[in-house]
mmCIF file of C-alpha atoms in Angstrom:
data_model
loop_
_atom_site.group_PDB
_atom_site.id
_atom_site.type_symbol
_atom_site.label_atom_id
_atom_site.label_comp_id
_atom_site.label_asym_id
_atom_site.label_seq_id
_atom_site.Cartn_x
_atom_site.Cartn_y
_atom_site.Cartn_z
ATOM 1 C CA MET C 1 28.607 8.724 -1.005
ATOM 2 C CA TYR C 2 28.155 5.436 -2.745
ATOM 3 C CA GLU C 3 26.082 6.881 -5.624
ATOM 4 C CA SER C 4 29.041 8.730 -7.134
ATOM 5 C CA PHE C 5 31.367 5.729 -6.446
ATOM 6 C CA PHE C 6 29.093 3.471 -8.496
ATOM 7 C CA GLY C 7 28.303 6.139 -11.123
ATOM 8 C CA MET C 8 24.622 6.410 -10.186
ATOM 9 C CA LYS C 9 22.449 9.404 -11.041
ATOM 10 C CA ASN C 10 19.723 8.498 -8.565
ATOM 11 C CA THR C 11 19.554 6.797 -5.169
ATOM 12 C CA PRO C 12 18.246 3.279 -5.951
ATOM 13 C CA PHE C 13 16.685 1.994 -2.728
ATOM 14 C CA SER C 14 15.152 5.138 -1.210
ATOM 15 C CA ARG C 15 11.490 5.741 -0.428
ATOM 16 C CA ASN C 16 11.060 8.424 -3.028
ATOM 17 C CA VAL C 17 11.575 6.295 -6.156
ATOM 18 C CA PRO C 18 8.815 7.355 -8.609
ATOM 19 C CA ALA C 19 5.949 4.902 -8.781
ATOM 20 C CA GLY C 20 6.434 4.464 -12.510
ATOM 21 C CA ALA C 21 10.021 3.273 -12.007
ATOM 22 C CA LEU C 22 9.130 0.620 -9.415
ATOM 23 C CA TYR C 23 9.087 -3.064 -10.222
ATOM 24 C CA GLU C 24 5.664 -4.596 -10.607
ATOM 25 C CA PRO C 25 5.624 -8.305 -9.647
ATOM 26 C CA PRO C 26 2.818 -10.347 -11.187
ATOM 27 C CA ALA C 27 0.774 -10.245 -8.000
ATOM 28 C CA VAL C 28 0.859 -6.392 -8.020
ATOM 29 C CA VAL C 29 -0.094 -6.246 -11.692
ATOM 30 C CA GLU C 30 -3.044 -8.573 -11.026
ATOM 31 C CA THR C 31 -4.139 -6.613 -7.932
ATOM 32 C CA LEU C 32 -3.949 -3.296 -9.794
ATOM 33 C CA GLY C 33 -6.265 -4.704 -12.444
ATOM 34 C CA ARG C 34 -8.662 -5.920 -9.833
ATOM 35 C CA LEU C 35 -8.675 -2.534 -8.046
ATOM 36 C CA ARG C 36 -9.353 -0.704 -11.278
ATOM 37 C CA TYR C 37 -12.377 -2.997 -11.731
ATOM 38 C CA VAL C 38 -13.433 -2.124 -8.132
ATOM 39 C CA ALA C 39 -13.141 1.586 -8.954
ATOM 40 C CA ASP C 40 -15.126 1.315 -12.150
ATOM 41 C CA ARG C 41 -17.885 -0.833 -10.638
ATOM 42 C CA GLN C 42 -17.919 1.098 -7.350
ATOM 43 C CA LEU C 43 -17.307 -1.965 -5.169
ATOM 44 C CA PHE C 44 -16.031 -2.696 -1.666
ATOM 45 C CA ALA C 45 -12.559 -4.276 -1.537
ATOM 46 C CA VAL C 46 -9.978 -5.372 1.033
ATOM 47 C CA VAL C 47 -6.208 -5.518 0.370
ATOM 48 C CA THR C 48 -3.945 -7.152 2.936
ATOM 49 C CA ALA C 49 -0.233 -7.978 3.104
ATOM 50 C CA ASP C 50 2.501 -8.420 5.643
ATOM 51 C CA ALA C 51 4.397 -5.251 6.657
ATOM 52 C CA GLY C 52 6.838 -4.133 3.982
ATOM 53 C CA CYS C 53 5.271 -6.163 1.132
ATOM 54 C CA GLY C 54 4.278 -3.239 -1.097
ATOM 55 C CA LYS C 55 0.899 -1.917 0.058
ATOM 56 C CA SER C 56 2.043 1.715 -0.137
ATOM 57 C CA THR C 57 3.574 1.166 -3.563
ATOM 58 C CA LEU C 58 0.338 -0.459 -4.753
ATOM 59 C CA ILE C 59 -1.731 2.490 -3.551
ATOM 60 C CA ARG C 60 0.579 5.002 -5.299
ATOM 61 C CA LYS C 61 0.391 3.097 -8.571
ATOM 62 C CA PHE C 62 -3.354 2.666 -8.253
ATOM 63 C CA ALA C 63 -3.973 6.369 -7.595
ATOM 64 C CA GLU C 64 -1.784 7.381 -10.541
ATOM 65 C CA SER C 65 -3.692 5.006 -12.851
ATOM 66 C CA LEU C 66 -7.091 6.689 -12.251
ATOM 67 C CA PRO C 67 -7.872 9.498 -14.774
ATOM 68 C CA SER C 68 -8.778 12.660 -12.878
ATOM 69 C CA ASP C 69 -11.543 13.479 -15.355
ATOM 70 C CA ARG C 70 -13.364 10.278 -14.418
ATOM 71 C CA TYR C 71 -12.468 9.687 -10.794
ATOM 72 C CA ILE C 72 -12.076 11.538 -7.517
ATOM 73 C CA PHE C 73 -9.471 9.729 -5.373
ATOM 74 C CA MET C 74 -9.485 10.120 -1.588
ATOM 75 C CA TYR C 75 -6.874 8.703 0.759
ATOM 76 C CA LEU C 76 -7.170 8.421 4.546
ATOM 77 C CA SER C 77 -4.657 6.957 6.962
ATOM 78 C CA ASP C 78 -5.419 7.344 10.670
ATOM 79 C CA SER C 79 -5.254 4.538 13.213
ATOM 80 C CA LYS C 80 -7.556 6.458 15.602
ATOM 81 C CA LEU C 81 -10.177 7.231 12.980
ATOM 82 C CA THR C 82 -13.698 7.417 14.449
ATOM 83 C CA PRO C 83 -16.883 7.531 12.309
ATOM 84 C CA ARG C 84 -17.169 11.293 12.829
ATOM 85 C CA TRP C 85 -13.554 11.896 11.766
ATOM 86 C CA LEU C 86 -14.003 9.512 8.858
ATOM 87 C CA TYR C 87 -16.629 11.777 7.359
ATOM 88 C CA LYS C 88 -14.654 14.877 8.262
ATOM 89 C CA GLY C 89 -11.598 13.504 6.487
ATOM 90 C CA MET C 90 -13.620 12.645 3.374
ATOM 91 C CA LEU C 91 -15.341 16.023 3.271
ATOM 92 C CA ASP C 92 -12.074 17.843 3.827
ATOM 93 C CA GLN C 93 -10.651 16.163 0.691
ATOM 94 C CA LEU C 94 -13.720 17.244 -1.234
ATOM 95 C CA GLY C 95 -13.153 20.850 -0.072
ATOM 96 C CA LEU C 96 -16.135 20.998 2.243
ATOM 97 C CA GLU C 97 -16.388 21.830 5.952
ATOM 98 C CA SER C 98 -18.133 18.946 7.720
ATOM 99 C CA ARG C 99 -21.022 19.371 10.104
ATOM 100 C CA PHE C 100 -20.512 18.650 13.770
ATOM 101 C CA TYR C 101 -22.765 15.664 14.288
ATOM 102 C CA ARG C 102 -21.986 12.335 12.657
ATOM 103 C CA GLY C 103 -25.436 11.865 11.169
ATOM 104 C CA ASP C 104 -25.376 15.353 9.594
ATOM 105 C CA SER C 105 -21.897 14.876 8.163
ATOM 106 C CA LYS C 106 -22.858 11.438 6.827
ATOM 107 C CA ARG C 107 -25.837 12.917 4.964
ATOM 108 C CA GLN C 108 -23.655 15.754 3.781
ATOM 109 C CA MET C 109 -21.148 13.272 2.406
ATOM 110 C CA GLN C 110 -23.843 11.192 0.668
ATOM 111 C CA LYS C 111 -25.304 14.330 -0.919
ATOM 112 C CA GLN C 112 -21.961 15.468 -2.193
ATOM 113 C CA VAL C 113 -21.132 12.076 -3.679
ATOM 114 C CA GLU C 114 -24.509 12.147 -5.460
ATOM 115 C CA ILE C 115 -23.669 15.576 -6.912
ATOM 116 C CA ILE C 116 -20.291 14.306 -8.121
ATOM 117 C CA ARG C 117 -21.906 11.295 -9.745
ATOM 118 C CA THR C 118 -24.837 12.998 -11.426
ATOM 119 C CA LEU C 119 -23.519 16.470 -12.306
ATOM 120 C CA GLU C 120 -19.760 15.931 -12.664
ATOM 121 C CA HIS C 121 -20.117 12.376 -14.034
ATOM 122 C CA ARG C 122 -17.168 11.187 -11.976
ATOM 123 C CA LYS C 123 -16.807 8.248 -9.637
ATOM 124 C CA VAL C 124 -15.520 8.506 -6.064
ATOM 125 C CA VAL C 125 -12.812 6.108 -4.871
ATOM 126 C CA CYS C 126 -11.790 6.150 -1.216
ATOM 127 C CA VAL C 127 -8.744 4.215 0.083
ATOM 128 C CA LEU C 128 -8.442 3.777 3.818
ATOM 129 C CA ASP C 129 -4.922 2.707 4.766
ATOM 130 C CA GLU C 130 -3.781 1.078 8.055
ATOM 131 C CA ALA C 131 -7.274 -0.386 8.344
ATOM 132 C CA HIS C 132 -6.024 -3.197 10.585
ATOM 133 C CA LEU C 133 -5.775 -0.622 13.396
ATOM 134 C CA LEU C 134 -9.434 0.501 13.162
ATOM 135 C CA GLU C 135 -12.013 -0.271 15.794
ATOM 136 C CA LYS C 136 -15.180 -2.246 14.983
ATOM 137 C CA GLU C 137 -17.409 0.851 15.199
ATOM 138 C CA THR C 138 -15.501 2.543 12.378
ATOM 139 C CA LEU C 139 -15.440 -0.618 10.226
ATOM 140 C CA GLU C 140 -19.174 -0.956 10.726
ATOM 141 C CA GLU C 141 -19.667 2.577 9.425
ATOM 142 C CA PHE C 142 -18.419 1.551 6.019
ATOM 143 C CA ARG C 143 -21.239 -0.959 5.752
ATOM 144 C CA PHE C 144 -23.791 1.749 6.548
ATOM 145 C CA LEU C 145 -22.102 4.227 4.191
ATOM 146 C CA LEU C 146 -22.275 1.753 1.267
ATOM 147 C CA ASN C 147 -25.831 0.642 2.091
ATOM 148 C CA TYR C 148 -27.755 3.889 2.190
ATOM 149 C CA ARG C 149 -29.814 3.079 -0.888
ATOM 150 C CA PHE C 150 -31.087 -0.282 0.293
ATOM 151 C CA ASP C 151 -28.674 -2.337 -1.796
ATOM 152 C CA SER C 152 -29.748 -0.737 -5.073
ATOM 153 C CA MET C 153 -26.433 0.964 -5.831
ATOM 154 C CA SER C 154 -23.108 1.634 -4.170
ATOM 155 C CA PRO C 155 -22.346 5.374 -3.934
ATOM 156 C CA MET C 156 -18.579 4.972 -4.133
ATOM 157 C CA ALA C 157 -15.694 2.529 -4.305
ATOM 158 C CA LEU C 158 -14.243 1.799 -0.900
ATOM 159 C CA ILE C 159 -10.924 -0.007 -0.434
ATOM 160 C CA LEU C 160 -9.559 -1.031 2.988
ATOM 161 C CA VAL C 161 -5.825 -1.575 3.027
ATOM 162 C CA GLY C 162 -4.051 -3.116 5.990
ATOM 163 C CA GLN C 163 -1.661 -5.650 7.349
ATOM 164 C CA SER C 164 -2.583 -9.338 7.332
ATOM 165 C CA GLU C 165 -4.247 -9.178 10.733
ATOM 166 C CA LEU C 166 -7.033 -7.049 9.215
ATOM 167 C CA TRP C 167 -8.387 -10.260 7.741
ATOM 168 C CA ASP C 168 -6.880 -12.910 10.042
ATOM 169 C CA GLU C 169 -7.693 -11.288 13.376
ATOM 170 C CA LYS C 170 -10.764 -9.138 12.498
ATOM 171 C CA LEU C 171 -12.785 -9.604 9.375
ATOM 172 C CA ARG C 172 -12.809 -13.387 9.409
ATOM 173 C CA LEU C 173 -14.281 -13.409 12.947
ATOM 174 C CA GLN C 174 -18.004 -13.965 13.456
ATOM 175 C CA ARG C 175 -18.598 -10.553 14.997
ATOM 176 C CA TYR C 176 -17.463 -8.964 11.715
ATOM 177 C CA ALA C 177 -19.675 -11.227 9.558
ATOM 178 C CA ALA C 178 -21.988 -8.384 8.487
ATOM 179 C CA ILE C 179 -19.035 -6.405 7.160
ATOM 180 C CA ARG C 180 -17.368 -9.442 5.551
ATOM 181 C CA GLN C 181 -20.549 -10.282 3.640
ATOM 182 C CA ARG C 182 -20.382 -6.832 1.998
ATOM 183 C CA ILE C 183 -16.840 -7.341 0.644
ATOM 184 C CA ASP C 184 -16.848 -7.728 -3.136
ATOM 185 C CA MET C 185 -13.163 -8.471 -3.569
ATOM 186 C CA ASN C 186 -10.355 -9.632 -1.282
ATOM 187 C CA CYS C 187 -6.754 -9.196 -2.464
ATOM 188 C CA VAL C 188 -3.595 -10.498 -0.764
ATOM 189 C CA LEU C 189 -0.098 -9.343 -1.710
ATOM 190 C CA PRO C 190 2.451 -12.187 -1.212
ATOM 191 C CA HIS C 191 6.196 -11.971 -0.536
ATOM 192 C CA LEU C 192 8.485 -11.889 -3.566
ATOM 193 C CA ASP C 193 10.028 -15.157 -4.626
ATOM 194 C CA ARG C 194 13.701 -15.539 -5.464
ATOM 195 C CA SER C 195 13.426 -14.522 -9.146
ATOM 196 C CA GLU C 196 11.142 -11.584 -8.302
ATOM 197 C CA THR C 197 13.611 -10.425 -5.632
ATOM 198 C CA GLU C 198 16.318 -10.293 -8.289
ATOM 199 C CA GLU C 199 14.062 -8.454 -10.709
ATOM 200 C CA TYR C 200 13.153 -5.985 -7.957
ATOM 201 C CA ILE C 201 16.801 -5.219 -7.251
ATOM 202 C CA HIS C 202 17.690 -4.813 -10.933
ATOM 203 C CA SER C 203 14.737 -2.464 -11.478
ATOM 204 C CA HIS C 204 15.969 -0.173 -8.712
ATOM 205 C CA LEU C 205 19.480 -0.245 -10.102
ATOM 206 C CA ARG C 206 18.105 0.652 -13.571
ATOM 207 C CA TYR C 207 16.339 3.615 -11.972
ATOM 208 C CA ALA C 208 19.665 4.693 -10.450
ATOM 209 C CA GLU C 209 21.162 4.763 -14.028
ATOM 210 C CA GLY C 210 24.334 3.085 -12.896
ATOM 211 C CA PRO C 211 25.699 -0.453 -13.398
ATOM 212 C CA GLU C 212 23.077 -3.214 -12.879
ATOM 213 C CA ASN C 213 25.463 -6.079 -12.140
ATOM 214 C CA ILE C 214 26.671 -4.898 -8.753
ATOM 215 C CA PHE C 215 25.328 -7.890 -6.835
ATOM 216 C CA THR C 216 26.522 -11.405 -7.690
ATOM 217 C CA ASP C 217 24.066 -14.290 -7.992
ATOM 218 C CA SER C 218 25.204 -15.607 -4.642
ATOM 219 C CA ALA C 219 24.658 -12.156 -3.116
ATOM 220 C CA MET C 220 21.108 -12.210 -4.485
ATOM 221 C CA ASP C 221 20.593 -15.615 -2.773
ATOM 222 C CA VAL C 222 21.668 -14.187 0.603
ATOM 223 C CA ILE C 223 19.511 -11.109 0.168
ATOM 224 C CA PHE C 224 16.481 -13.265 -0.594
ATOM 225 C CA GLN C 225 17.169 -15.655 2.314
ATOM 226 C CA ASN C 226 17.524 -12.870 4.825
ATOM 227 C CA SER C 227 14.687 -10.635 3.559
ATOM 228 C CA GLY C 228 12.096 -13.333 3.052
ATOM 229 C CA GLY C 229 11.090 -11.507 -0.136
ATOM 230 C CA ILE C 230 9.874 -8.444 1.823
ATOM 231 C CA MET C 231 10.536 -5.327 -0.280
ATOM 232 C CA ARG C 232 11.247 -3.006 2.654
ATOM 233 C CA VAL C 233 13.870 -5.353 4.034
ATOM 234 C CA ILE C 234 15.385 -5.928 0.555
ATOM 235 C CA ASN C 235 15.848 -2.128 0.367
ATOM 236 C CA ARG C 236 17.573 -1.982 3.708
ATOM 237 C CA ILE C 237 19.958 -4.802 2.997
ATOM 238 C CA CYS C 238 20.844 -3.451 -0.458
ATOM 239 C CA GLU C 239 21.305 0.100 0.842
ATOM 240 C CA LYS C 240 23.631 -0.981 3.619
ATOM 241 C CA SER C 241 25.534 -3.368 1.292
ATOM 242 C CA LEU C 242 26.158 -0.515 -1.147
ATOM 243 C CA MET C 243 27.434 1.679 1.691
ATOM 244 C CA TYR C 244 29.690 -1.142 2.906
ATOM 245 C CA ALA C 245 31.045 -1.773 -0.587
ATOM 246 C CA PHE C 246 31.793 1.966 -0.915
ATOM 247 C CA GLN C 247 33.668 1.940 2.385
ATOM 248 C CA LYS C 248 35.721 -1.051 1.222
ATOM 249 C CA GLN C 249 36.128 0.394 -2.297
ATOM 250 C CA LYS C 250 34.594 -2.731 -3.816
ATOM 251 C CA ARG C 251 32.583 -2.419 -7.035
ATOM 252 C CA LEU C 252 31.174 -5.967 -6.842
ATOM 253 C CA ILE C 253 29.090 -7.174 -3.917
ATOM 254 C CA ASP C 254 29.243 -10.903 -3.197
ATOM 255 C CA ASP C 255 27.513 -13.170 -0.763
ATOM 256 C CA HIS C 256 30.151 -12.752 1.964
ATOM 257 C CA MET C 257 29.753 -8.996 1.954
ATOM 258 C CA VAL C 258 25.937 -9.162 2.134
ATOM 259 C CA GLN C 259 26.134 -11.698 4.948
ATOM 260 C CA TYR C 260 28.560 -9.473 6.836
ATOM 261 C CA VAL C 261 26.092 -6.569 6.483
ATOM 262 C CA VAL C 262 23.164 -8.741 7.693
ATOM 263 C CA ASP C 263 25.197 -10.014 10.702
ATOM 264 C CA HIS C 264 26.851 -6.746 11.760
ATOM 265 C CA GLU C 265 24.870 -3.762 10.444
ATOM 266 C CA MET C 266 21.254 -4.991 10.529
ATOM 267 C CA LEU C 267 19.090 -5.924 13.482
ATOM 268 C CA SER C 268 18.717 -9.540 14.562
ATOM 269 C CA GLY C 269 17.236 -12.011 12.104
ATOM 270 C CA LYS C 270 13.766 -11.761 13.635
ATOM 271 C CA GLU C 271 13.795 -7.955 13.645
ATOM 272 C CA VAL C 272 15.230 -7.753 10.074
ATOM 273 C CA ARG C 273 11.930 -9.158 8.769
ATOM 274 C CA SER C 274 9.665 -6.982 10.850
#
């Protein structure tokens, strides 16, 4: 396909690009630093962003940055997660079979975390993805989980990751005030700006180990205008543009080619940014 046509050794805009090869915009670098602080101090954090703006990439980079001899990293992603299945998911990742009743499994979890802290001298970090889909009952459970020692010490670091509505349509509301008051750090990932979009594209082309100057400056402008700086959409436009260039046997992609791809091979403008 287009990889051999452009002399690439790797596919540049696929989902399986290694985390270490991915571009880190300033906002991601800053957020990674803040999350490492959360992990070290065992705090409660919330990370939000619009769909496609790099939450999954951030989680991958964050997980890889935590030394396994100092941290135990747990990751949960389940839109239908109930309190009982929350504890079951955590205990499963710790290699334990959870008890049937929620209260029993909660105490079991708390005991195991205490063993990890005092005997293994490691800290527990739990990331819960897609948190914007969780019901209030499950979100409330995090407050109880972090508060079992009467505010004296947090047993683990807990990070809720979700789309922007997690904050805008849930946590900022009065009925979530008790949870919101427990949040130690709130991080928001913005869209890429024009220069960051160009850097993002070049970093993926460097990973592909082919030519970097495939897209003209005007093509970069059109990609940015039609993607809104959303990484997932940038990937789709670039991927389809490379395929189109291969079909036309063109080694340079200009603004007219990108616009053709957006108009004829992508979804409508509104859907392109979803």
